[in-house]
Coordinates of C-alpha atoms in Angstrom, one line a residue:
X1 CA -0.2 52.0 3.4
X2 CA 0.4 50.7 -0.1
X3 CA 3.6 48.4 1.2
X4 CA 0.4 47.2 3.4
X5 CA -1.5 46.5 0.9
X6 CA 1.4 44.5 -1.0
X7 CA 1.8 42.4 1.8
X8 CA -1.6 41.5 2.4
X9 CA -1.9 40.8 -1.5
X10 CA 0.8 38.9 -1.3
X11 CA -0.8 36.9 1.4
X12 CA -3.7 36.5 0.0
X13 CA -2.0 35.1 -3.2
X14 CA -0.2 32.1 -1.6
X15 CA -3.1 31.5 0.3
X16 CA -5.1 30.9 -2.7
X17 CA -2.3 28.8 -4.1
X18 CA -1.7 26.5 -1.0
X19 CA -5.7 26.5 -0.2
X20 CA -7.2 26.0 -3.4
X21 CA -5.2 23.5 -5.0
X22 CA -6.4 21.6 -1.8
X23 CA -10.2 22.3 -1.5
X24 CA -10.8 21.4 -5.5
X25 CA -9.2 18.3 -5.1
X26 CA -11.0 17.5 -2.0
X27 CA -14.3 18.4 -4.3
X28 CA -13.2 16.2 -7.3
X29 CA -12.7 13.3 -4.4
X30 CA -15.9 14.0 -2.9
X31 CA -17.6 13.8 -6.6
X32 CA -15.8 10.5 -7.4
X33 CA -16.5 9.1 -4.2
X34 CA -20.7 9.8 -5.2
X35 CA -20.5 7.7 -8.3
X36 CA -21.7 4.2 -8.2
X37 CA -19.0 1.3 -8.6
X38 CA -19.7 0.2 -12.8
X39 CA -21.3 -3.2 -12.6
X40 CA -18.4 -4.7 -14.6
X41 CA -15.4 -3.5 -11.8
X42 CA -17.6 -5.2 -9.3
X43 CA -17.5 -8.4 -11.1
X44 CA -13.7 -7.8 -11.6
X45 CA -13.2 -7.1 -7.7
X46 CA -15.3 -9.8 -6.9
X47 CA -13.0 -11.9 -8.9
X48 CA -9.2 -11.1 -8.1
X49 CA -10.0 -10.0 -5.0
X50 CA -10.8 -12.4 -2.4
X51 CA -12.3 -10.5 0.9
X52 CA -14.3 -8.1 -1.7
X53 CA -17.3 -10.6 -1.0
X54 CA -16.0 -11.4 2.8
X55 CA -15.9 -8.0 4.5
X56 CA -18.9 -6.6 6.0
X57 CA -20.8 -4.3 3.5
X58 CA -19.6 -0.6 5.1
X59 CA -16.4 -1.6 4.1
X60 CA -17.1 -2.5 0.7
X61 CA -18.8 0.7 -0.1
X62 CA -15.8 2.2 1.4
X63 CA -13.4 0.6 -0.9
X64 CA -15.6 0.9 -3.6
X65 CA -15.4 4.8 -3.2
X66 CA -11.1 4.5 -2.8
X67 CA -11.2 2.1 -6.2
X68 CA -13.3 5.3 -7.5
X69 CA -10.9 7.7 -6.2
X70 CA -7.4 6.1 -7.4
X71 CA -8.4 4.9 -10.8
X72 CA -8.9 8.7 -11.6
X73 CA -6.0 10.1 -9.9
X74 CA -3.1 7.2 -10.8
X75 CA -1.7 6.8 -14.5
X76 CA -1.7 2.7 -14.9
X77 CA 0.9 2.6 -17.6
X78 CA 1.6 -0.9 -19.5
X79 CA 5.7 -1.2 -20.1
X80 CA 7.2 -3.8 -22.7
X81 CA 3.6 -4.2 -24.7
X82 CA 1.7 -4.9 -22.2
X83 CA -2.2 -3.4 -23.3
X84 CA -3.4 -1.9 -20.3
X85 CA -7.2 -2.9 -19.3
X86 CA -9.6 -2.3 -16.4
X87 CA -9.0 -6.2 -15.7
X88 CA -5.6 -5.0 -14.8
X89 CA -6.2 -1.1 -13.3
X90 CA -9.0 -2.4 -11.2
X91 CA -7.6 -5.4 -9.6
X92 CA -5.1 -3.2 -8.5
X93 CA -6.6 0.0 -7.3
X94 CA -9.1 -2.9 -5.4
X95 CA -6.0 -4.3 -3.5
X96 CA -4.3 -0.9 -2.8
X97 CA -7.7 0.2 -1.4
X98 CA -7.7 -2.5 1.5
X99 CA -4.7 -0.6 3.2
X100 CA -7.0 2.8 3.4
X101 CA -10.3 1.8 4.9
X102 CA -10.9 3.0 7.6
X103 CA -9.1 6.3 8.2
X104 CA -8.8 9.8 6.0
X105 CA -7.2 9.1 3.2
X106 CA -4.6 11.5 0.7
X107 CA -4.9 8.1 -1.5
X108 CA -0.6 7.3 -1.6
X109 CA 0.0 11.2 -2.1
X110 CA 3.6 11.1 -3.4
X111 CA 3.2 9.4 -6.7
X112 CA 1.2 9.5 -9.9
X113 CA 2.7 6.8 -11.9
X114 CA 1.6 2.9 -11.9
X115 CA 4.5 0.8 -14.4
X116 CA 2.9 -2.4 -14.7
X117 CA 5.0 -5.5 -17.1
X118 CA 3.6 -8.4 -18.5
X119 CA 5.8 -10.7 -16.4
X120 CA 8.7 -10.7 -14.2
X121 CA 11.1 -8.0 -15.2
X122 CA 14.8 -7.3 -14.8
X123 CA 16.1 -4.1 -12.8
X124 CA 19.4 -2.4 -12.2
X125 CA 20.5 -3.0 -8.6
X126 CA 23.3 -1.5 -6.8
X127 CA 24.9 -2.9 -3.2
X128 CA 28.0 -1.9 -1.1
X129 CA 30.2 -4.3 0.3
X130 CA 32.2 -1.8 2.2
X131 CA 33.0 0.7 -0.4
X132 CA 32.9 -1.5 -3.3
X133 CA 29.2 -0.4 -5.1
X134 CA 28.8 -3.4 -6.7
X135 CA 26.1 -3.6 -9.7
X136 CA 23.6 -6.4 -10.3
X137 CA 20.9 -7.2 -13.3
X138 CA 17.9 -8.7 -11.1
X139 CA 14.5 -10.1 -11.5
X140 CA 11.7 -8.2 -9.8
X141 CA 7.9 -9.1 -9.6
X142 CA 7.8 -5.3 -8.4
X143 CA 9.3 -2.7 -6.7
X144 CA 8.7 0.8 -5.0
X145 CA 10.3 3.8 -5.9
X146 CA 10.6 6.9 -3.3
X147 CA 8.7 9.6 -3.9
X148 CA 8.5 7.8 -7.8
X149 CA 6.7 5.2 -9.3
X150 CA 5.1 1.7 -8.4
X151 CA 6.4 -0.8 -10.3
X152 CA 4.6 -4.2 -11.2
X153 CA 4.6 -7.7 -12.7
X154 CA 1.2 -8.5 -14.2
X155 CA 1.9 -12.0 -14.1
X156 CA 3.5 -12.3 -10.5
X157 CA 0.1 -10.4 -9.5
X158 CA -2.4 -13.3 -11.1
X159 CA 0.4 -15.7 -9.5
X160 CA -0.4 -14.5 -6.5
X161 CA -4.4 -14.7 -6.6
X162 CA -4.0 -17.9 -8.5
X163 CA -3.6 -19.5 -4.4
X164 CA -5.9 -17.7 -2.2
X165 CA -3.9 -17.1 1.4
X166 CA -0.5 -17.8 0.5
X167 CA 0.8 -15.0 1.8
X168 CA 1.8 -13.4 -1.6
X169 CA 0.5 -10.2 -2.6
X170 CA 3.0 -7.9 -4.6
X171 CA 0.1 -5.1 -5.4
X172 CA -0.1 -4.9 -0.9
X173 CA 4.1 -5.3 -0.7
X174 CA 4.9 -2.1 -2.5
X175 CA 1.8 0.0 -1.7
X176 CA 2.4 -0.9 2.1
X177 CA 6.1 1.1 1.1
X178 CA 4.4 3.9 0.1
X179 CA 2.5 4.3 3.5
X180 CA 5.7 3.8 5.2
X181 CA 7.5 6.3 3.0
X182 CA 5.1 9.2 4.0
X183 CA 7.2 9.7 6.8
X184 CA 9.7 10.7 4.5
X185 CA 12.0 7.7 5.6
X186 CA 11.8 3.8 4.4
X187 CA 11.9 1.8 7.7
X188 CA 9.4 -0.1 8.6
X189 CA 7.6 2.5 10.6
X190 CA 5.2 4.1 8.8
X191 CA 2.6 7.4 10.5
X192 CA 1.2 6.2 13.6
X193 CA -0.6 9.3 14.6
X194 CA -0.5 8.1 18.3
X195 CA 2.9 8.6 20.3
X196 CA 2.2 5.3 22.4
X197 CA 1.9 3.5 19.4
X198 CA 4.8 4.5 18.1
X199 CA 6.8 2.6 21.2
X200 CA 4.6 -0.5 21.2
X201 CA 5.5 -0.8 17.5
X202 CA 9.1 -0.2 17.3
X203 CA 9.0 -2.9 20.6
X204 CA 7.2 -5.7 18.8
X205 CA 8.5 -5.3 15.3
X206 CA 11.8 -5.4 16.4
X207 CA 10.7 -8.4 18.6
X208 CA 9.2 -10.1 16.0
X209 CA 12.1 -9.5 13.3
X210 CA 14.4 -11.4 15.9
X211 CA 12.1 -14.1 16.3
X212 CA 11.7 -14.5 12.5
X213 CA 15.6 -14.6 11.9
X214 CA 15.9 -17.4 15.0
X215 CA 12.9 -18.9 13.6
X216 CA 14.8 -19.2 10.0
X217 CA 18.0 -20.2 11.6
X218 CA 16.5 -23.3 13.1
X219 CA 14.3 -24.4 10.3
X220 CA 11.1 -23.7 12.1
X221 CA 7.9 -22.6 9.9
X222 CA 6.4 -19.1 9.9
X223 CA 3.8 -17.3 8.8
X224 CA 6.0 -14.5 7.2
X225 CA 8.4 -15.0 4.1
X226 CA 12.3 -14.8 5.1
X227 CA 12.4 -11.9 2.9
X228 CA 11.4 -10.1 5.5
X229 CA 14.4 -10.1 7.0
X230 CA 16.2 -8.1 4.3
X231 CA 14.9 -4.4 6.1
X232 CA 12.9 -3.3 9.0
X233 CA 11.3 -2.0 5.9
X234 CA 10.9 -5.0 3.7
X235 CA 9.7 -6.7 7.2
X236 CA 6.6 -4.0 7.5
X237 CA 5.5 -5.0 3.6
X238 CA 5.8 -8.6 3.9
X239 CA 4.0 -8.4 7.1
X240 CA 1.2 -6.4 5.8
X241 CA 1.1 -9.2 2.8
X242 CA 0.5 -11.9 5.6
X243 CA -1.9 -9.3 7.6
X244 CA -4.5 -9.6 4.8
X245 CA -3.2 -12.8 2.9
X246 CA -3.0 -15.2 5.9
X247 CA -4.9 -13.3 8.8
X248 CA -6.1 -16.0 10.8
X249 CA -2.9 -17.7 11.1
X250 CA -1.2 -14.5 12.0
X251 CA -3.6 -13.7 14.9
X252 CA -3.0 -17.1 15.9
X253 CA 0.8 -17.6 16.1
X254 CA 1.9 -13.9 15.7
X255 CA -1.1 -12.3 17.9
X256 CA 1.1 -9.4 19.1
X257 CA 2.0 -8.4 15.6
X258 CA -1.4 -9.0 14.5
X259 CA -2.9 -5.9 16.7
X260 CA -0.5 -3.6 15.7
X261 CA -1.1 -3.9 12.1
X262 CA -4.7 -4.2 13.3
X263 CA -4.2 -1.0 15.0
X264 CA -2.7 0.4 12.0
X265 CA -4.6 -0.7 9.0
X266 CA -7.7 -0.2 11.7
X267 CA -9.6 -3.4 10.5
X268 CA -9.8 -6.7 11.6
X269 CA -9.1 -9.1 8.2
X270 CA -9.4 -12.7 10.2
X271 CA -12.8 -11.6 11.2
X272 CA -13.8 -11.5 7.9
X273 CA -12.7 -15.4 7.2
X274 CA -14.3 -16.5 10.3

């Protein structure tokens, strides 16, 4: 009886350590989620982010709620003296909330940390050719590290928003790698939730990724940025850039490319320009 009751103890003690943990969080989110959007990070929103005033109001409130939720839960840190401010932890938390409308969110569940520089900044790089590692000093405007820290440029972000639709959106490049890293694997295919999906994707990215390197070869235009071409995983990011930065163009030229990030990021971004 009392090697019973152990056990059931026992039970009942990582129950309460896998369960709670889970249920206060969901009633810090739910609190968080109740508070109104501060006057001043609407005007910032409606400032550096340009489909805050386009989308139709349902998702506003939603995103207002996810800006709510991340700027409480994510540690914005400011690297080589950069003074961090709500100009700069609110534009960002508004573009990283675009890619969770929409569906149940764990708000990017696998990091806690937001590095943000005052400018383009240099990073350690290592490459193989064959089994020569070979190591590089390059310029980033941000980067995504798994299961560690996002990493951005202050300056390449206000770049960016400086030319409304040009495709360029570092804050949407690297959070778009931390959807597809919740998989556990970098590739370009992030959770689908749907097993059909997951064969239409895999057929039309790797479609379109062929298309975009004959596209490059022979000097025709395109609505995505060769750097695509560097990963299946890198193509996903930069696609999701041109998904919300150039939507009515993609719909237009890369239509089959357009509904399965449509599917995905389950909203409908050339609408909201129309």
């Amino acid at each position: 009886m009392t090697y019973f009751i152990v056990l059931l103890l026992a039970v009942a003690a990582v129950t309460l350590i896998i369960i709670l943990p889970q249920q206060l969080r969901h009633i810090r989110r739910t609190k968080l989620r109740a508070l109104p959007l501060p006057n001043f990070y609407r005007e910032i929103l409606e400032r550096n982010l340009p489909h805050y005033k386009r989308m139709p109001d349902e998702l506003r409130e939603q995103l207002d709620r996810h800006v709510m939720v991340l700027l409480n839960e994510k540690r914005f840190a400011g690297c080589a003296g950069l003074q961090m401010t709500d100009e700069i932890r609110v534009t960002i938390a508004g573009h990283a909330s675009l890619l969770l409308l929409n569906r149940d969110s764990d708000y990017f569940p696998d990091f806690t940390t937001i590095l943000v520089y005052p400018d383009t900044y240099v990073a350690n790089e290592i490459t193989y050719d064959g089994e020569i590692e070979i190591h590089e000093r390059v310029a980033r405007a941000g980067e995504s590290w798994h299961r560690g820290p996002v990493i951005l440029s202050w300056q390449d972000i206000v770049r960016g928003l400086s030319t409304d639709g040009d495709g360029m959106n570092v804050i949407l490049h690297e959070f778009a790698h931390k959807l597809d890293e919740q998989d556990d694997d970098t590739e370009g295919l992030p959770l689908l939730g749907d097993e059909a999906h997951y064969n239409e994707w895999s057929r039309v990215l790797s479609r379109e990724f062929a298309s975009l390197e004959h596209a490059f070869e022979s000097g025709t235009d395109t609505v995505l940025d060769e750097y695509a071409l560097t990963s299946p995983a890198e193509f996903f990011a930069v696609a999701t850039e041109a998904f919300f930065e150039k939507a009515e163009e993609m719909q237009q030229t890369l239509p089959d490319l357009y509904v399965q990030l449509q599917q995905y990021y389950r909203v409908d971004p050339a609408s909201w320009v129309r």
